[in-house]
PDB file of C-alpha atoms in Angstrom:
ATOM      1  CA  MET A  11     -73.033  -4.118   9.625  1.00 66.00           C
ATOM      2  CA  ILE A  12     -73.353  -5.623  12.655  1.00 77.00           C
ATOM      3  CA  TYR A  13     -74.139  -9.468  13.056  1.00 75.00           C
ATOM      4  CA  CYS A  14     -75.016 -11.549  16.569  1.00 77.00           C
ATOM      5  CA  ALA A  15     -72.606 -13.553  17.600  1.00 72.00           C
ATOM      6  CA  ASP A  16     -74.868 -16.761  18.315  1.00 73.00           C
ATOM      7  CA  CYS A  17     -77.456 -16.485  15.717  1.00 77.00           C
ATOM      8  CA  GLY A  18     -75.124 -14.904  12.748  1.00 74.00           C
ATOM      9  CA  SER A  19     -78.278 -12.457  11.913  1.00 78.00           C
ATOM     10  CA  ARG A  20     -77.660  -8.816  11.208  1.00 80.00           C
ATOM     11  CA  MET A  21     -78.548  -6.179  14.248  1.00 81.00           C
ATOM     12  CA  GLY A  22     -80.621  -3.544  13.573  1.00 80.00           C
ATOM     13  CA  PHE A  23     -80.394  -0.539  15.456  1.00 80.00           C
ATOM     14  CA  ILE A  24     -82.216   1.456  17.742  1.00 77.00           C
ATOM     15  CA  SER A  25     -83.005   5.214  17.248  1.00 77.00           C
ATOM     16  CA  PRO A  26     -82.810   7.358  20.505  1.00 72.00           C
ATOM     17  CA  GLU A  27     -86.037   9.172  18.806  1.00 68.00           C
ATOM     18  CA  ALA A  28     -87.725   6.248  19.206  1.00 58.00           C
ATOM     19  CA  ARG A  29     -88.540   7.001  22.792  1.00 59.00           C
ATOM     20  CA  GLN A  30     -91.949   8.820  23.520  1.00 61.00           C
ATOM     21  CA  SER A  31     -90.391  10.340  26.964  1.00 61.00           C
ATOM     22  CA  GLY A  32     -89.076  13.312  27.152  1.00 62.00           C
ATOM     23  CA  LYS A  33     -86.420  11.686  29.415  1.00 67.00           C
ATOM     24  CA  HIS A  34     -82.929  10.610  26.794  1.00 68.00           C
ATOM     25  CA  TYR A  35     -80.330   7.896  28.119  1.00 68.00           C
ATOM     26  CA  ASP A  36     -76.958   6.481  26.831  1.00 66.00           C
ATOM     27  CA  SER A  37     -78.906   3.312  26.123  1.00 71.00           C
ATOM     28  CA  ASP A  38     -81.180   4.742  23.963  1.00 75.00           C
ATOM     29  CA  SER A  39     -78.915   4.018  21.225  1.00 82.00           C
ATOM     30  CA  ALA A  40     -78.089   0.375  20.643  1.00 83.00           C
ATOM     31  CA  PHE A  41     -78.061  -2.441  18.314  1.00 84.00           C
ATOM     32  CA  GLN A  42     -80.280  -5.461  18.918  1.00 79.00           C
ATOM     33  CA  CYS A  43     -80.398  -9.284  17.488  1.00 80.00           C
ATOM     34  CA  GLY A  44     -82.383  -9.131  14.179  1.00 75.00           C
ATOM     35  CA  ASN A  45     -83.604 -12.461  14.999  1.00 76.00           C
ATOM     36  CA  TYR A  46     -85.055 -11.157  18.970  1.00 72.00           C
ATOM     37  CA  ARG A  47     -89.022 -12.127  19.083  1.00 68.00           C
ATOM     38  CA  ASN A  48     -88.648 -13.318  15.691  1.00 68.00           C
ATOM     39  CA  GLN A  49     -91.430 -15.885  15.297  1.00 62.00           C
ATOM     40  CA  ASN A  50     -89.412 -18.250  12.777  1.00 68.00           C
ATOM     41  CA  ASN A  51     -85.598 -17.473  13.785  1.00 66.00           C
ATOM     42  CA  GLU A  52     -85.872 -16.371  17.611  1.00 69.00           C
ATOM     43  CA  CYS A  53     -82.649 -15.280  19.240  1.00 73.00           C
ATOM     44  CA  VAL A  54     -82.208 -14.147  22.987  1.00 66.00           C
ATOM     45  CA  SER A  55     -82.230 -10.369  23.301  1.00 66.00           C
ATOM     46  CA  HIS A  56     -78.648  -9.805  21.913  1.00 69.00           C
ATOM     47  CA  PHE A  57     -78.504  -6.196  22.757  1.00 72.00           C
ATOM     48  CA  ILE A  58     -75.192  -3.367  22.904  1.00 81.00           C
ATOM     49  CA  LYS A  59     -75.215   0.246  23.090  1.00 84.00           C
ATOM     50  CA  THR A  60     -73.940   2.226  20.738  1.00 82.00           C
ATOM     51  CA  SER A  61     -71.664   4.406  23.091  1.00 85.00           C
ATOM     52  CA  ALA A  62     -70.055   0.957  23.927  1.00 84.00           C
ATOM     53  CA  LEU A  63     -69.677  -0.261  20.429  1.00 82.00           C
ATOM     54  CA  GLU A  64     -68.146   3.116  19.505  1.00 82.00           C
ATOM     55  CA  ALA A  65     -65.759   2.533  22.512  1.00 84.00           C
ATOM     56  CA  ALA A  66     -64.634  -1.407  21.380  1.00 82.00           C
ATOM     57  CA  ILE A  67     -63.519   0.002  17.627  1.00 80.00           C
ATOM     58  CA  LEU A  68     -62.226   2.903  18.921  1.00 83.00           C
ATOM     59  CA  GLN A  69     -59.703   0.265  20.637  1.00 83.00           C
ATOM     60  CA  ALA A  70     -59.542  -2.192  18.225  1.00 80.00           C
ATOM     61  CA  ILE A  71     -58.725   0.915  15.799  1.00 79.00           C
ATOM     62  CA  LYS A  72     -55.883   1.764  18.321  1.00 83.00           C
ATOM     63  CA  ALA A  73     -54.657  -1.885  18.949  1.00 83.00           C
ATOM     64  CA  VAL A  74     -54.374  -2.382  14.929  1.00 80.00           C
ATOM     65  CA  SER A  75     -52.995   0.494  14.551  1.00 82.00           C
ATOM     66  CA  GLN A  76     -50.204   0.026  16.864  1.00 85.00           C
ATOM     67  CA  TYR A  77     -49.270  -3.390  15.422  1.00 84.00           C
ATOM     68  CA  VAL A  78     -49.376  -2.073  11.866  1.00 82.00           C
ATOM     69  CA  ILE A  79     -46.756   0.774  13.019  1.00 85.00           C
ATOM     70  CA  GLU A  80     -44.532  -1.538  15.528  1.00 88.00           C
ATOM     71  CA  ASN A  81     -44.531  -4.416  12.302  1.00 88.00           C
ATOM     72  CA  GLU A  82     -44.374  -2.680   9.192  1.00 85.00           C
ATOM     73  CA  ALA A  83     -42.924  -4.641   6.905  1.00 86.00           C
ATOM     74  CA  GLU A  84     -44.563  -7.954   8.444  1.00 86.00           C
ATOM     75  CA  PHE A  85     -48.152  -5.786   7.836  1.00 80.00           C
ATOM     76  CA  ILE A  86     -47.225  -4.862   4.343  1.00 81.00           C
ATOM     77  CA  SER A  87     -46.462  -7.692   3.447  1.00 84.00           C
ATOM     78  CA  GLN A  88     -49.829  -9.782   4.569  1.00 80.00           C
ATOM     79  CA  LEU A  89     -51.318  -6.848   3.178  1.00 76.00           C
ATOM     80  CA  LYS A  90     -49.841  -7.564  -0.420  1.00 79.00           C
ATOM     81  CA  THR A  91     -50.694 -11.317   0.002  1.00 82.00           C
ATOM     82  CA  VAL A  92     -54.710 -10.688   0.785  1.00 77.00           C
ATOM     83  CA  TRP A  93     -54.773  -7.367  -2.141  1.00 76.00           C
ATOM     84  CA  ASN A  94     -52.843 -10.264  -4.594  1.00 78.00           C
ATOM     85  CA  GLU A  95     -55.156 -13.367  -3.519  1.00 81.00           C
ATOM     86  CA  SER A  96     -58.182 -10.788  -4.104  1.00 77.00           C
ATOM     87  CA  LYS A  97     -57.265  -9.418  -7.564  1.00 78.00           C
ATOM     88  CA  SER A  98     -56.150 -12.819  -8.886  1.00 80.00           C
ATOM     89  CA  LYS A  99     -59.861 -14.227  -7.762  1.00 82.00           C
ATOM     90  CA  SER A 100     -61.594 -11.481  -9.684  1.00 80.00           C
ATOM     91  CA  ALA A 101     -59.590 -12.118 -12.579  1.00 80.00           C
ATOM     92  CA  ASN A 102     -60.143 -15.588 -13.012  1.00 84.00           C
ATOM     93  CA  ASN A 103     -64.167 -15.146 -12.125  1.00 87.00           C
ATOM     94  CA  GLY A 104     -64.163 -12.488 -15.246  1.00 89.00           C
ATOM     95  CA  GLN A 105     -61.634 -14.856 -17.641  1.00 90.00           C
ATOM     96  CA  GLN A 106     -64.135 -17.600 -16.304  1.00 92.00           C
ATOM     97  CA  GLU A 107     -67.147 -15.013 -17.762  1.00 93.00           C
ATOM     98  CA  ILE A 108     -65.610 -14.760 -20.901  1.00 94.00           C
ATOM     99  CA  ASP A 109     -64.936 -18.568 -21.417  1.00 95.00           C
ATOM    100  CA  GLU A 110     -68.783 -19.111 -20.989  1.00 95.00           C
ATOM    101  CA  ALA A 111     -69.687 -15.891 -23.381  1.00 95.00           C
ATOM    102  CA  LYS A 112     -66.906 -17.110 -25.900  1.00 95.00           C
ATOM    103  CA  LYS A 113     -68.528 -20.341 -25.758  1.00 95.00           C
ATOM    104  CA  ARG A 114     -72.052 -19.623 -26.195  1.00 95.00           C
ATOM    105  CA  MET A 115     -71.784 -16.934 -28.786  1.00 95.00           C
ATOM    106  CA  ALA A 116     -69.518 -20.474 -31.211  1.00 95.00           C
ATOM    107  CA  GLU A 117     -72.812 -22.059 -29.937  1.00 95.00           C
ATOM    108  CA  LEU A 118     -74.984 -19.069 -31.444  1.00 95.00           C
ATOM    109  CA  ASP A 119     -72.972 -18.852 -34.522  1.00 94.00           C
ATOM    110  CA  ALA A 120     -73.701 -23.028 -35.074  1.00 94.00           C
ATOM    111  CA  LYS A 121     -77.889 -22.330 -34.579  1.00 93.00           C
ATOM    112  CA  ILE A 122     -77.200 -19.118 -37.113  1.00 93.00           C
ATOM    113  CA  GLN A 123     -75.761 -21.588 -39.725  1.00 94.00           C
ATOM    114  CA  LYS A 124     -78.271 -24.115 -39.112  1.00 92.00           C
ATOM    115  CA  LEU A 125     -80.681 -21.098 -39.616  1.00 92.00           C
ATOM    116  CA  TYR A 126     -79.231 -20.345 -43.010  1.00 90.00           C
ATOM    117  CA  ASP A 127     -79.334 -24.065 -44.552  1.00 91.00           C
ATOM    118  CA  SER A 128     -82.664 -24.953 -43.610  1.00 90.00           C
ATOM    119  CA  ALA A 129     -84.056 -21.651 -45.090  1.00 88.00           C
ATOM    120  CA  ILE A 130     -82.574 -22.223 -48.160  1.00 88.00           C
ATOM    121  CA  SER A 131     -83.259 -25.415 -48.724  1.00 89.00           C
ATOM    122  CA  GLY A 132     -87.009 -25.049 -47.667  1.00 87.00           C
ATOM    123  CA  LEU A 133     -87.664 -26.540 -44.385  1.00 86.00           C
ATOM    124  CA  LEU A 134     -87.950 -23.152 -42.390  1.00 87.00           C
ATOM    125  CA  PRO A 135     -89.598 -20.004 -44.268  1.00 90.00           C
ATOM    126  CA  GLU A 136     -87.458 -17.564 -44.566  1.00 88.00           C
ATOM    127  CA  ARG A 137     -89.695 -14.837 -42.388  1.00 89.00           C
ATOM    128  CA  GLN A 138     -89.227 -17.317 -39.062  1.00 90.00           C
ATOM    129  CA  ALA A 139     -85.689 -17.834 -39.829  1.00 89.00           C
ATOM    130  CA  GLN A 140     -84.583 -14.280 -40.151  1.00 91.00           C
ATOM    131  CA  ARG A 141     -86.482 -13.483 -36.605  1.00 92.00           C
ATOM    132  CA  MET A 142     -84.478 -16.272 -34.950  1.00 93.00           C
ATOM    133  CA  ILE A 143     -81.368 -15.291 -36.670  1.00 93.00           C
ATOM    134  CA  GLN A 144     -82.148 -11.825 -35.771  1.00 93.00           C
ATOM    135  CA  GLN A 145     -82.942 -12.668 -31.856  1.00 94.00           C
ATOM    136  CA  TYR A 146     -79.368 -14.600 -31.850  1.00 94.00           C
ATOM    137  CA  ASP A 147     -77.605 -12.053 -33.365  1.00 94.00           C
ATOM    138  CA  GLU A 148     -79.244  -8.957 -30.541  1.00 95.00           C
ATOM    139  CA  GLU A 149     -77.549 -11.864 -28.224  1.00 95.00           C
ATOM    140  CA  GLN A 150     -74.164 -11.967 -29.934  1.00 95.00           C
ATOM    141  CA  LEU A 151     -73.693  -8.301 -30.118  1.00 95.00           C
ATOM    142  CA  MET A 152     -74.414  -8.606 -25.679  1.00 95.00           C
ATOM    143  CA  LEU A 153     -71.916 -11.071 -25.627  1.00 95.00           C
ATOM    144  CA  GLU A 154     -68.996  -9.272 -27.341  1.00 95.00           C
ATOM    145  CA  LYS A 155     -69.692  -6.162 -25.163  1.00 95.00           C
ATOM    146  CA  ARG A 156     -69.568  -7.716 -22.483  1.00 94.00           C
ATOM    147  CA  VAL A 157     -66.376  -9.847 -23.105  1.00 94.00           C
ATOM    148  CA  GLU A 158     -64.697  -6.805 -24.194  1.00 94.00           C
ATOM    149  CA  GLU A 159     -65.841  -4.822 -20.687  1.00 92.00           C
ATOM    150  CA  LEU A 160     -64.345  -7.855 -18.670  1.00 91.00           C
ATOM    151  CA  GLN A 161     -61.249  -7.900 -21.248  1.00 89.00           C
ATOM    152  CA  GLY A 162     -60.758  -3.858 -20.404  1.00 88.00           C
ATOM    153  CA  GLN A 163     -60.960  -4.675 -16.044  1.00 82.00           C
ATOM    154  CA  ILE A 164     -58.375  -8.120 -16.343  1.00 81.00           C
ATOM    155  CA  GLN A 165     -56.040  -5.406 -18.008  1.00 80.00           C
ATOM    156  CA  GLU A 166     -56.496  -2.699 -15.388  1.00 75.00           C
ATOM    157  CA  GLU A 167     -56.321  -4.945 -12.542  1.00 70.00           C
ATOM    158  CA  GLU A 168     -53.205  -6.767 -14.064  1.00 65.00           C
ATOM    159  CA  VAL A 169     -51.456  -2.773 -13.968  1.00 59.00           C
ATOM    160  CA  GLU A 170     -52.912  -1.512 -10.580  1.00 60.00           C
ATOM    161  CA  LYS A 171     -50.962  -1.942  -7.621  1.00 63.00           C
ATOM    162  CA  ILE A 172     -51.589  -0.898  -4.075  1.00 63.00           C
ATOM    163  CA  ASP A 173     -50.206   1.974  -2.409  1.00 68.00           C
ATOM    164  CA  THR A 174     -48.822   0.479   0.917  1.00 74.00           C
ATOM    165  CA  ASN A 175     -47.091   4.200   1.525  1.00 78.00           C
ATOM    166  CA  ARG A 176     -50.694   5.687   1.337  1.00 76.00           C
ATOM    167  CA  PHE A 177     -51.999   3.002   4.084  1.00 75.00           C
ATOM    168  CA  ILE A 178     -49.000   3.287   6.647  1.00 80.00           C
ATOM    169  CA  ALA A 179     -49.837   7.108   6.001  1.00 82.00           C
ATOM    170  CA  LEU A 180     -53.248   6.849   6.576  1.00 78.00           C
ATOM    171  CA  VAL A 181     -52.459   4.657   9.916  1.00 80.00           C
ATOM    172  CA  ASN A 182     -50.439   6.956  11.051  1.00 82.00           C
ATOM    173  CA  LYS A 183     -53.013  10.104  10.721  1.00 81.00           C
ATOM    174  CA  TYR A 184     -55.549   7.350  12.608  1.00 77.00           C
ATOM    175  CA  ARG A 185     -53.723   5.947  15.230  1.00 77.00           C
ATOM    176  CA  ASN A 186     -54.449   8.479  18.345  1.00 79.00           C
ATOM    177  CA  CYS A 187     -57.927   8.953  17.113  1.00 78.00           C
ATOM    178  CA  GLU A 188     -60.176   9.416  19.769  1.00 81.00           C
ATOM    179  CA  GLU A 189     -63.381  10.376  18.154  1.00 81.00           C
ATOM    180  CA  LEU A 190     -65.227   7.484  15.833  1.00 77.00           C
ATOM    181  CA  THR A 191     -65.554   9.703  12.363  1.00 77.00           C
ATOM    182  CA  ASP A 192     -67.288   8.364   9.060  1.00 75.00           C
ATOM    183  CA  THR A 193     -63.582   9.554   7.273  1.00 77.00           C
ATOM    184  CA  ILE A 194     -62.228   6.742   9.851  1.00 76.00           C
ATOM    185  CA  CYS A 195     -64.920   3.950   9.562  1.00 71.00           C
ATOM    186  CA  ARG A 196     -64.267   4.400   5.706  1.00 70.00           C
ATOM    187  CA  PHE A 197     -60.816   3.523   6.274  1.00 70.00           C
ATOM    188  CA  TYR A 198     -60.873   1.177   8.668  1.00 66.00           C
ATOM    189  CA  PHE A 199     -63.651  -0.950   7.194  1.00 57.00           C
ATOM    190  CA  ILE A 200     -65.418  -2.946  10.264  1.00 39.00           C
ATOM    191  CA  ASN A 201     -66.346  -6.425   9.004  1.00 33.00           C
ATOM    192  CA  TYR A 202     -67.174  -9.042  11.774  1.00 29.00           C
ATOM    193  CA  GLN A 203     -66.773 -12.085   9.364  1.00 31.00           C
ATOM    194  CA  GLY A 204     -63.378 -11.872   8.042  1.00 34.00           C
ATOM    195  CA  GLY A 205     -60.748  -9.017   7.392  1.00 39.00           C
ATOM    196  CA  LEU A 206     -57.290  -8.653   9.191  1.00 41.00           C
ATOM    197  CA  LEU A 207     -57.646  -9.819  12.453  1.00 36.00           C
ATOM    198  CA  ASN A 208     -56.338  -7.851  15.871  1.00 37.00           C
ATOM    199  CA  GLU A 209     -53.969 -10.999  17.083  1.00 37.00           C
ATOM    200  CA  ASN A 210     -53.631  -8.459  20.001  1.00 40.00           C
ATOM    201  CA  GLU A 211     -57.441  -9.242  21.327  1.00 40.00           C
ATOM    202  CA  PRO A 212     -57.496 -10.627  24.930  1.00 37.00           C
ATOM    203  CA  GLU A 213     -58.794 -13.957  25.371  1.00 40.00           C
ATOM    204  CA  GLY A 214     -62.523 -14.067  26.417  1.00 39.00           C
ATOM    205  CA  ASN A 215     -63.164 -10.165  24.807  1.00 39.00           C
ATOM    206  CA  GLU A 216     -67.125 -10.835  24.564  1.00 40.00           C
ATOM    207  CA  ASN A 217     -67.172  -8.609  21.623  1.00 40.00           C
ATOM    208  CA  PRO A 218     -64.246  -8.890  18.994  1.00 40.00           C
ATOM    209  CA  VAL A 219     -63.467  -6.459  16.263  1.00 41.00           C
ATOM    210  CA  TYR A 220     -62.198  -7.627  13.219  1.00 41.00           C
ATOM    211  CA  LEU A 221     -60.904  -4.653  10.632  1.00 42.00           C
ATOM    212  CA  TRP A 222     -60.740  -4.596   6.992  1.00 41.00           C
ATOM    213  CA  LEU A 223     -57.949  -1.691   5.953  1.00 38.00           C
ATOM    214  CA  SER A 224     -58.977   0.425   2.773  1.00 37.00           C
ATOM    215  CA  GLU A 225     -58.968   3.209   1.261  1.00 37.00           C
ATOM    216  CA  PRO A 226     -61.074   6.156   2.474  1.00 37.00           C
TER     217      PRO A 226
END
């Protein structure tokens, strides 16, 4: 994803095939701010050629690769920290959903028991009570299934380990890349909103590139 530096809007791709004339220029393929000429959220015409963007990305990839290779131990420590924080957050969110589901299941148990008591005492017609009990029972079954799924995911995440050796091997493989490919993009996942920042990026650069390292 590519975002405008000023308004934060997603930048749209301008295809060279959109030109009606027979002549084609390097600037035909580009990205432009999505809020340009937008009546509700107008922004200036931020524009970057695809070739310039790819060159900036390749430069950033090489800089990050060099940093990783020259500071391998430090990078692995950073990568493990990011990985563990991500897994911990995911597990916490899963456990929170499990707790909420179990709380709801207990509430449904109480409702079902109350319906049985009302049917037995004659306060509620048995047919109506059975229909409501069936609805609550179906909800309980769905919640039980979801709890099992979440518990399984948490157990898998607890044993899952990050393969730092694979990361380093892939960095070495792509460190001298001269052409941006889909495979390289899947490895160096580009994200202008966060990730492993290229700390060697020179000050005043108008097109900073931030990179996540992820498995292809």
